[in-house]
Amino acid sequence: MFLAFLCITIGANAQWQSLFNGKNLKGWKVVGGTAEYQVEDGAIAGISKAGTPNTFLRTEKEYGDFILEFWFKVDEALNSGVQLRSHLTDGRVRGYQYEIDPSARAWSAGIYDEAREGWLYPMTGNPAAQSAFIHNDWNVARVEAVGGRIRTWLNGVPAADILDAQDASGFIALQVHAVYSEANVGRKIYWKNIRIMTEGLEYETLPETGIAQRNCVPNTISEREAADGWKLLWDGKTTEGWRSHKGPEFPDKGWHIENGILVVEKADGAESGNGGDIITKEKYRNFILSVDFKITEGANSGIKYFVNPEINSAEGGSAIGCEYQILDDAKHPDAKLGVSGNRKLGSLYDLIPAPDSKPYRKGFFNTATVVVNGNHVEHWLNGVKLLEYERNNEMFNALVAYSKYKNWINFGNFESGHILLQDHGDQVMYKNIKIKEL
C-alpha cells in the first residue's frame, strides 16, 4: 500500500510546486521559538532545544486553497506537526496543524488547532489511520485544504475530515515542539519532498473516503449531518426552542448570548439561584445529544435529560433529571462528595462515576455526548465513552434508592423528557447543541 501510494502521488505533474529545494532554507523563516533547523542529506532537520516554546519554520508566502504533500520522519521521543493556513499573532503561531505523533496515542494526521481551539479531529475514531504510521522511517502525508474543508491522509490511509471557517489562507510551517526533559534535547524530526499544488485542484482532489466528517463551523448543520438526521437544538443567535424550567418564557436574567456562545452567568454558586435552568420546549425519547461546553475555573453545571418539571422540580432549585455532570474536578468541592467520584465531570451525577482518566481539555471547549436508545444510555467525552448503563431495572432503581434522587417520582425511568442546561451559579459556556433522534 505504501509504495503504491508513492507511485500515485509523487509522479510528474507540472502543477506541483516544490516548497523546499533540498539545499537550503530559502523561502522559509523561523518564528515562535529558538529551536534550530538545518538541511541534512536533502531534508530539513528540526532539532529540539531546551528552554524554548514551540518553534516553527514557516513559509514566507501564504496559501489559500491547496493540496500539500510531504514526507516526514520523527524521533520517537518527540511530538511535532505541520501548520496549515496559519498566522503569527502576539508572537504565537496559531492555526490548523497536521499532527505528527509517534507516541502510543497514535494521533498522527489528526487536526489540531494550535494556540486556539485545541483538537478539531482527534484520531480516536479512526483506528486504520492510527495504525498507518511507520515508526523510525519515512511517512508520506497529504493535505487537501479546499474552501472550508480540510482532509488529511497518512501513507495513503484517509485520516481526518473537517469543515471549518476560521481561516481561508495563511502560511505553512514545520513545528519543533517544546521539550520538557534534558533527555529529549537535541532530538530531530525530518521533512523532505515538500510540494504544493494551488491550481487545478478540482482535477486532483481524491474521491470521498467514507471516514467520519466533523463540522467545526459553530452552530451549523452540514449537508452530511442533515442527511444523517442531525438538527440544531440551539441556533446560536436567539433563545428559540428553549424556556425556563419554571415557566413558558426564557429567563430574563442569568443567561446571555455572546459571539455564538450561550453563557450561563456567574452568580453565587447556588442551584438555579440566578436565571434558573433552561429546558427545551420539546421532549425527547431516543436520541444522540451533542453539546460543546467550556468550564471556567471552579465552575459547576450540568446537562440533564428525562426532565419532567411538571412532575419533579425542586422548590427554588434545579429541575430533576438524569445529569451529565459538568464540573471543574480540580477546583469545585462537589468532586470530593458523593460515592467513588460519582459527582465528577462526565458522571451520571450521584449515581455512576466517570473514570478519573478522561480526555478533558482544560481551557478549551469539550464535547459531551449522551446516547439514549430505549433503556440503554451512554455518556461520552470528546469521542471517548465514559460510561453506560441500563435504566428501568432493579440495578438502576437500587442506585437511585441510595442517591439524592430516592424520593423523586420515577426518576430516570420516564419514557421521554426535556433536555436541560443547568444554572448552578457559575459561568459555563455552551455551543453546538445538536440532536439526532433515533
Short mmCIF file of C-alpha atoms in Angstrom, two decimals, residues 2-427:
data_model
loop_
_atom_site.label_atom_id
_atom_site.label_comp_id
_atom_site.label_asym_id
_atom_site.label_seq_id
_atom_site.Cartn_x
_atom_site.Cartn_y
_atom_site.Cartn_z
CA PHE A 2 2.80 2.40 0.94
CA LEU A 3 4.74 2.02 -2.33
CA ALA A 4 1.57 2.17 -4.41
CA PHE A 5 0.64 5.46 -2.76
CA LEU A 6 4.04 6.91 -3.58
CA CYS A 7 3.66 5.99 -7.22
CA ILE A 8 0.29 7.69 -7.39
CA THR A 9 1.19 10.94 -5.66
CA ILE A 10 4.84 11.57 -6.48
CA GLY A 11 4.51 11.25 -10.23
CA ALA A 12 5.46 14.04 -12.62
CA ASN A 13 2.90 16.84 -12.72
CA ALA A 14 3.57 20.38 -13.94
CA GLN A 15 1.07 21.83 -11.47
CA TRP A 16 3.13 20.88 -8.42
CA GLN A 17 5.48 23.47 -6.88
CA SER A 18 8.36 22.47 -4.62
CA LEU A 19 8.49 24.32 -1.28
CA PHE A 20 11.98 23.05 -0.43
CA ASN A 21 14.92 22.99 -2.84
CA GLY A 22 16.80 20.29 -0.93
CA LYS A 23 19.85 22.55 -0.44
CA ASN A 24 18.99 25.47 1.85
CA LEU A 25 16.10 27.16 3.65
CA LYS A 26 15.36 29.78 1.03
CA GLY A 27 11.68 30.81 1.23
CA TRP A 28 11.41 29.86 4.91
CA LYS A 29 11.97 31.67 8.23
CA VAL A 30 11.97 30.70 11.92
CA VAL A 31 9.25 32.12 14.20
CA GLY A 32 7.83 31.50 17.67
CA GLY A 33 10.89 29.97 19.38
CA THR A 34 14.61 29.29 19.11
CA ALA A 35 14.88 25.62 18.15
CA GLU A 36 17.17 25.07 15.16
CA TYR A 37 16.55 23.98 11.59
CA GLN A 38 19.20 22.84 9.12
CA VAL A 39 19.50 20.89 5.88
CA GLU A 40 20.81 17.32 6.14
CA ASP A 41 21.05 14.93 3.16
CA GLY A 42 18.35 16.71 1.18
CA ALA A 43 15.93 17.01 4.12
CA ILE A 44 15.04 19.75 6.62
CA ALA A 45 16.02 18.70 10.13
CA GLY A 46 14.31 20.33 13.11
CA ILE A 47 16.34 20.00 16.32
CA SER A 48 14.73 20.19 19.75
CA LYS A 49 16.15 22.67 22.23
CA ALA A 50 15.77 23.31 25.96
CA GLY A 51 14.11 26.45 27.29
CA THR A 52 12.11 27.45 24.23
CA PRO A 53 8.41 27.30 23.39
CA ASN A 54 7.17 25.63 20.23
CA THR A 55 9.28 26.75 17.26
CA PHE A 56 8.15 26.91 13.64
CA LEU A 57 9.86 27.15 10.27
CA ARG A 58 7.26 28.94 8.18
CA THR A 59 6.91 29.71 4.51
CA GLU A 60 7.39 33.33 3.58
CA LYS A 61 4.37 33.01 1.28
CA GLU A 62 0.79 32.39 2.33
CA TYR A 63 -1.55 29.92 0.68
CA GLY A 64 -5.32 29.62 0.40
CA ASP A 65 -6.69 26.53 -1.34
CA PHE A 66 -4.07 23.86 -1.92
CA ILE A 67 -3.02 20.25 -1.92
CA LEU A 68 0.12 19.72 0.16
CA GLU A 69 2.32 16.62 0.28
CA PHE A 70 5.42 15.96 2.33
CA TRP A 71 7.49 13.14 3.82
CA PHE A 72 8.43 13.12 7.49
CA LYS A 73 10.47 11.00 9.88
CA VAL A 74 10.42 11.71 13.62
CA ASP A 75 12.37 10.68 16.70
CA GLU A 76 10.14 8.51 18.89
CA ALA A 77 10.52 10.89 21.86
CA LEU A 78 9.22 13.98 20.01
CA ASN A 79 5.87 15.46 19.07
CA SER A 80 5.56 17.67 16.03
CA GLY A 81 3.27 18.86 13.28
CA VAL A 82 2.86 20.90 10.12
CA GLN A 83 0.88 24.14 10.29
CA LEU A 84 -1.73 24.92 7.63
CA ARG A 85 -3.32 28.32 6.84
CA SER A 86 -1.66 29.68 9.97
CA HIS A 87 -0.82 33.15 11.30
CA LEU A 88 1.60 34.81 13.73
CA THR A 89 -0.21 36.95 16.32
CA ASP A 90 1.19 38.24 19.61
CA GLY A 91 4.35 36.26 18.94
CA ARG A 92 2.50 32.93 18.73
CA VAL A 93 1.73 30.76 15.74
CA ARG A 94 -1.98 29.99 15.58
CA GLY A 95 -3.90 27.80 13.17
CA TYR A 96 -4.58 24.33 11.86
CA GLN A 97 -1.95 21.67 12.36
CA TYR A 98 -1.38 18.27 10.78
CA GLU A 99 -0.34 16.32 13.88
CA ILE A 100 2.83 14.20 13.98
CA ASP A 101 2.60 11.86 16.95
CA PRO A 102 4.83 8.78 17.24
CA SER A 103 3.60 8.01 20.78
CA ALA A 104 1.31 5.15 21.75
CA ARG A 105 -1.63 7.53 21.39
CA ALA A 106 -1.01 7.45 17.60
CA TRP A 107 -2.83 10.61 16.55
CA SER A 108 -0.64 11.42 13.54
CA ALA A 109 -2.63 13.10 10.73
CA GLY A 110 -5.24 14.33 13.18
CA ILE A 111 -6.05 18.04 13.03
CA TYR A 112 -5.10 20.24 15.99
CA ASP A 113 -5.86 23.96 16.24
CA GLU A 114 -2.61 25.39 17.60
CA ALA A 115 -2.99 28.07 20.31
CA ARG A 116 -6.75 28.37 19.69
CA GLU A 117 -9.39 25.65 19.88
CA GLY A 118 -7.26 22.57 20.53
CA TRP A 119 -8.24 19.24 18.97
CA LEU A 120 -10.59 19.56 16.00
CA TYR A 121 -10.18 15.97 14.81
CA PRO A 122 -8.56 13.53 17.25
CA MET A 123 -7.92 10.04 15.92
CA THR A 124 -9.88 8.03 18.48
CA GLY A 125 -12.47 7.08 15.87
CA ASN A 126 -10.09 6.09 13.06
CA PRO A 127 -8.03 3.02 14.05
CA ALA A 128 -7.00 2.37 10.42
CA ALA A 129 -5.20 5.72 10.28
CA GLN A 130 -3.74 5.22 13.76
CA SER A 131 -2.06 2.01 12.58
CA ALA A 132 -0.77 3.59 9.35
CA PHE A 133 2.15 5.38 11.00
CA ILE A 134 5.60 3.89 10.27
CA HIS A 135 8.00 4.13 13.20
CA ASN A 136 11.64 5.09 12.62
CA ASP A 137 11.12 5.53 8.89
CA TRP A 138 9.67 7.94 6.37
CA ASN A 139 5.92 8.60 6.30
CA VAL A 140 4.02 10.29 3.48
CA ALA A 141 1.45 12.95 4.35
CA ARG A 142 -1.22 14.55 2.19
CA VAL A 143 -3.46 17.52 2.99
CA GLU A 144 -6.30 18.88 0.89
CA ALA A 145 -7.43 22.35 2.02
CA VAL A 146 -10.17 23.49 -0.35
CA GLY A 147 -12.72 26.10 0.67
CA GLY A 148 -13.82 25.46 4.24
CA ARG A 149 -12.88 21.79 4.17
CA ILE A 150 -9.57 20.19 5.24
CA ARG A 151 -8.82 16.49 4.69
CA THR A 152 -5.69 14.54 5.62
CA TRP A 153 -4.07 11.22 4.72
CA LEU A 154 -1.20 9.22 6.22
CA ASN A 155 0.64 6.78 3.94
CA GLY A 156 -2.41 6.65 1.70
CA VAL A 157 -4.89 6.00 4.51
CA PRO A 158 -7.70 8.59 4.97
CA ALA A 159 -7.25 10.19 8.39
CA ALA A 160 -9.22 13.39 9.11
CA ASP A 161 -12.02 15.40 7.52
CA ILE A 162 -13.23 18.73 8.94
CA LEU A 163 -15.35 21.69 7.96
CA ASP A 164 -14.18 24.97 9.50
CA ALA A 165 -14.40 28.66 8.67
CA GLN A 166 -11.73 30.28 10.86
CA ASP A 167 -9.04 30.72 8.18
CA ALA A 168 -9.19 30.70 4.42
CA SER A 169 -5.45 31.27 3.95
CA GLY A 170 -2.16 31.54 5.80
CA PHE A 171 1.38 30.21 5.91
CA ILE A 172 2.61 26.61 6.14
CA ALA A 173 5.08 25.84 8.93
CA LEU A 174 7.12 22.92 10.29
CA GLN A 175 6.97 22.55 14.06
CA VAL A 176 9.64 21.58 16.57
CA HIS A 177 7.64 21.08 19.74
CA ALA A 178 8.92 22.29 23.10
CA VAL A 179 10.62 19.58 25.18
CA TYR A 180 10.49 19.29 28.95
CA SER A 181 13.26 16.78 29.63
CA GLU A 182 17.00 17.10 29.14
CA ALA A 183 16.94 13.61 27.63
CA ASN A 184 14.87 14.94 24.72
CA VAL A 185 17.10 17.91 23.88
CA GLY A 186 18.88 17.61 20.53
CA ARG A 187 16.48 15.08 19.05
CA LYS A 188 15.38 15.53 15.45
CA ILE A 189 12.45 15.46 13.08
CA TYR A 190 12.96 15.48 9.31
CA TRP A 191 10.88 16.67 6.36
CA LYS A 192 11.53 16.30 2.64
CA ASN A 193 9.72 16.15 -0.72
CA ILE A 194 7.59 19.11 0.37
CA ARG A 195 5.41 20.21 -2.50
CA ILE A 196 2.17 22.12 -3.03
CA MET A 197 -0.47 22.47 -5.73
CA THR A 198 -2.61 25.62 -5.86
CA GLU A 199 -4.28 25.37 -9.29
CA GLY A 200 -6.35 22.70 -10.97
CA LEU A 201 -7.34 21.29 -7.58
CA GLU A 202 -10.71 20.12 -8.85
CA TYR A 203 -8.90 17.59 -11.03
CA GLU A 204 -6.55 16.34 -8.32
CA THR A 205 -8.63 16.06 -5.16
CA LEU A 206 -9.18 12.47 -4.12
CA PRO A 207 -12.63 10.82 -4.03
CA GLU A 208 -14.76 10.70 -0.90
CA THR A 209 -13.18 8.41 1.64
CA GLY A 210 -16.10 7.36 3.81
CA ILE A 211 -14.49 8.38 7.12
CA ALA A 212 -16.39 10.48 9.64
CA GLN A 213 -16.51 14.21 8.98
CA ARG A 214 -16.50 16.77 11.79
CA ASN A 215 -18.31 20.04 11.34
CA CYS A 216 -16.34 22.68 13.25
CA VAL A 217 -18.37 25.67 11.99
CA PRO A 218 -20.18 26.81 15.15
CA ASN A 219 -23.91 26.25 15.44
CA THR A 220 -24.45 24.87 11.94
CA ILE A 221 -25.58 21.60 10.43
CA SER A 222 -23.53 20.36 7.49
CA GLU A 223 -25.00 18.59 4.49
CA ARG A 224 -23.69 15.28 5.78
CA GLU A 225 -25.12 15.90 9.26
CA ALA A 226 -28.51 16.84 7.81
CA ALA A 227 -28.57 13.70 5.67
CA ASP A 228 -27.78 11.68 8.79
CA GLY A 229 -30.70 13.18 10.70
CA TRP A 230 -28.98 15.78 12.89
CA LYS A 231 -30.59 19.11 13.73
CA LEU A 232 -29.69 22.11 15.85
CA LEU A 233 -31.22 22.42 19.31
CA TRP A 234 -29.88 25.98 19.54
CA ASP A 235 -29.43 28.31 16.57
CA GLY A 236 -26.51 30.28 18.07
CA LYS A 237 -28.38 33.59 17.88
CA THR A 238 -31.72 33.51 19.70
CA THR A 239 -33.44 31.72 22.58
CA GLU A 240 -35.86 29.98 20.23
CA GLY A 241 -36.72 26.44 21.31
CA TRP A 242 -35.75 26.98 24.97
CA ARG A 243 -37.59 28.16 28.07
CA SER A 244 -37.19 28.36 31.82
CA HIS A 245 -37.89 25.13 33.67
CA LYS A 246 -40.21 27.22 35.82
CA GLY A 247 -42.35 28.72 33.09
CA PRO A 248 -43.03 29.22 29.38
CA GLU A 249 -40.58 32.07 28.78
CA PHE A 250 -36.78 32.19 28.61
CA PRO A 251 -35.23 33.64 31.81
CA ASP A 252 -34.89 37.41 31.75
CA LYS A 253 -31.57 37.27 33.59
CA GLY A 254 -28.70 34.91 34.27
CA TRP A 255 -28.12 33.89 30.63
CA HIS A 256 -26.83 35.73 27.60
CA ILE A 257 -25.65 35.06 24.05
CA GLU A 258 -22.21 36.28 23.04
CA ASN A 259 -20.50 35.61 19.69
CA GLY A 260 -22.40 32.39 19.08
CA ILE A 261 -21.95 31.13 22.64
CA LEU A 262 -24.73 30.56 25.17
CA VAL A 263 -23.41 31.72 28.56
CA VAL A 264 -24.81 30.92 31.99
CA GLU A 265 -23.59 33.78 34.13
CA LYS A 266 -21.58 33.80 37.33
CA ALA A 267 -23.69 34.36 40.43
CA ASP A 268 -23.37 32.92 43.94
CA GLY A 269 -22.86 29.23 43.10
CA ALA A 270 -26.37 28.20 44.15
CA GLU A 271 -28.57 25.88 42.09
CA SER A 272 -30.91 28.00 39.94
CA GLY A 273 -30.02 30.94 42.15
CA ASN A 274 -29.83 33.42 39.28
CA GLY A 275 -31.65 32.95 35.99
CA GLY A 276 -32.50 29.31 36.67
CA ASP A 277 -32.21 26.25 34.46
CA ILE A 278 -33.33 26.26 30.85
CA ILE A 279 -35.03 23.35 29.08
CA THR A 280 -36.01 22.50 25.53
CA LYS A 281 -39.62 23.24 24.70
CA GLU A 282 -39.88 19.77 23.17
CA LYS A 283 -39.47 16.40 24.86
CA TYR A 284 -37.17 13.70 23.50
CA ARG A 285 -37.23 9.92 23.82
CA ASN A 286 -34.43 8.15 21.87
CA PHE A 287 -31.59 10.37 20.72
CA ILE A 288 -27.94 11.25 20.41
CA LEU A 289 -27.28 14.62 22.02
CA SER A 290 -24.03 16.52 21.36
CA VAL A 291 -23.10 19.67 23.30
CA ASP A 292 -19.85 21.64 23.34
CA PHE A 293 -19.09 23.14 26.76
CA LYS A 294 -16.33 25.22 28.31
CA ILE A 295 -15.80 25.42 32.06
CA THR A 296 -14.46 28.45 33.87
CA GLU A 297 -12.25 27.86 36.91
CA GLY A 298 -14.10 26.18 39.76
CA ALA A 299 -17.40 26.01 37.85
CA ASN A 300 -20.32 23.63 38.18
CA SER A 301 -23.16 22.98 35.74
CA GLY A 302 -24.82 20.03 34.06
CA ILE A 303 -26.70 18.65 31.10
CA LYS A 304 -29.86 16.83 32.14
CA TYR A 305 -32.24 14.57 30.24
CA PHE A 306 -35.58 12.90 31.02
CA VAL A 307 -36.55 16.13 32.78
CA ASN A 308 -40.26 16.49 33.54
CA PRO A 309 -40.67 19.63 35.68
CA GLU A 310 -44.44 19.24 35.83
CA ILE A 311 -43.80 16.09 37.91
CA ASN A 312 -40.40 16.63 39.57
CA SER A 313 -38.99 20.06 40.34
CA ALA A 314 -37.16 21.13 43.47
CA GLU A 315 -38.71 24.18 45.06
CA GLY A 316 -36.42 27.10 44.36
CA GLY A 317 -33.79 24.81 42.84
CA SER A 318 -32.99 22.84 39.72
CA ALA A 319 -35.38 20.70 37.76
CA ILE A 320 -34.82 16.98 38.26
CA GLY A 321 -33.45 14.55 35.69
CA CYS A 322 -30.53 12.33 34.81
CA GLU A 323 -27.45 14.57 34.74
CA TYR A 324 -24.26 14.52 32.72
CA GLN A 325 -22.10 16.33 35.24
CA ILE A 326 -20.19 19.43 34.07
CA LEU A 327 -17.57 20.27 36.70
CA ASP A 328 -14.09 21.57 37.33
CA ASP A 329 -12.97 18.43 39.18
CA ALA A 330 -9.78 20.08 40.43
CA LYS A 331 -11.36 23.19 41.92
CA HIS A 332 -15.01 22.52 42.79
CA PRO A 333 -15.73 20.82 46.16
CA ASP A 334 -18.54 18.68 44.71
CA ALA A 335 -15.89 16.48 43.07
CA LYS A 336 -15.00 15.12 46.51
CA LEU A 337 -18.59 14.38 47.52
CA GLY A 338 -20.88 11.54 46.51
CA VAL A 339 -19.61 7.96 46.24
CA SER A 340 -16.47 6.84 44.36
CA GLY A 341 -16.30 10.03 42.32
CA ASN A 342 -19.87 9.91 41.00
CA ARG A 343 -20.11 13.71 41.05
CA LYS A 344 -17.10 14.34 38.81
CA LEU A 345 -17.09 15.51 35.20
CA GLY A 346 -18.94 13.18 32.84
CA SER A 347 -20.52 11.10 35.59
CA LEU A 348 -24.19 10.24 35.81
CA TYR A 349 -24.46 12.63 38.71
CA ASP A 350 -24.68 10.98 42.15
CA LEU A 351 -25.23 7.56 40.57
CA ILE A 352 -22.43 6.28 38.29
CA PRO A 353 -18.86 7.68 38.25
CA ALA A 354 -16.95 8.51 35.09
CA PRO A 355 -13.31 7.36 35.04
CA ASP A 356 -10.76 9.69 36.61
CA SER A 357 -8.67 9.36 33.44
CA LYS A 358 -10.62 11.02 30.66
CA PRO A 359 -9.83 13.19 27.61
CA TYR A 360 -10.83 16.52 29.14
CA ARG A 361 -9.18 19.59 27.59
CA LYS A 362 -8.73 22.28 30.22
CA GLY A 363 -9.34 25.77 28.91
CA PHE A 364 -10.93 24.58 25.67
CA PHE A 365 -14.38 23.62 24.51
CA ASN A 366 -15.11 19.93 25.08
CA THR A 367 -17.84 17.81 23.51
CA ALA A 368 -20.29 15.98 25.74
CA THR A 369 -22.40 13.30 24.07
CA VAL A 370 -25.37 11.45 25.54
CA VAL A 371 -26.81 8.46 23.71
CA VAL A 372 -30.27 7.18 24.69
CA ASN A 373 -31.66 4.14 22.92
CA GLY A 374 -34.58 2.75 24.86
CA ASN A 375 -33.27 1.87 28.30
CA HIS A 376 -29.63 1.92 27.24
CA VAL A 377 -27.75 5.16 27.96
CA GLU A 378 -24.13 6.20 27.30
CA HIS A 379 -22.01 9.22 28.30
CA TRP A 380 -19.13 10.23 26.01
CA LEU A 381 -16.48 12.95 26.22
CA ASN A 382 -14.51 14.10 23.16
CA GLY A 383 -15.19 10.86 21.30
CA VAL A 384 -14.37 8.54 24.23
CA LYS A 385 -17.06 6.54 26.02
CA LEU A 386 -17.03 7.26 29.77
CA LEU A 387 -19.86 5.07 30.99
CA GLU A 388 -23.00 3.19 30.01
CA TYR A 389 -25.97 1.88 31.94
CA GLU A 390 -29.42 0.34 31.66
CA ARG A 391 -32.38 2.03 33.30
CA ASN A 392 -35.83 0.70 34.21
CA ASN A 393 -34.40 -2.30 36.02
CA GLU A 394 -33.64 -3.41 39.58
CA MET A 395 -29.98 -2.38 39.50
CA PHE A 396 -30.73 1.15 38.30
CA ASN A 397 -33.55 1.54 40.81
CA ALA A 398 -31.21 0.37 43.60
CA LEU A 399 -28.69 3.07 42.61
CA VAL A 400 -31.44 5.67 42.74
CA ALA A 401 -32.60 4.41 46.13
CA TYR A 402 -29.17 5.18 47.60
CA SER A 403 -28.83 8.59 45.92
CA LYS A 404 -30.19 12.08 46.48
CA TYR A 405 -32.95 11.24 43.99
CA LYS A 406 -34.56 8.45 46.03
CA ASN A 407 -37.74 10.41 46.77
CA TRP A 408 -38.41 11.69 43.27
CA ILE A 409 -41.18 10.07 41.24
CA ASN A 410 -39.99 7.58 38.60
CA PHE A 411 -36.52 9.17 38.48
CA GLY A 412 -34.63 8.28 35.27
CA ASN A 413 -37.33 5.89 34.07
CA PHE A 414 -39.59 8.25 32.14
CA GLU A 415 -40.28 7.34 28.55
CA SER A 416 -39.36 10.87 27.44
CA GLY A 417 -38.42 14.27 28.82
CA HIS A 418 -36.94 17.69 28.22
CA ILE A 419 -33.22 18.36 27.85
CA LEU A 420 -31.84 20.87 30.35
CA LEU A 421 -28.82 23.14 30.76
CA GLN A 422 -28.20 23.94 34.40
CA ASP A 423 -27.67 27.26 36.13
CA HIS A 424 -25.55 26.42 39.16
CA GLY A 425 -24.38 29.98 39.77
CA ASP A 426 -21.10 29.57 37.89
CA GLN A 427 -20.10 30.77 34.44
#
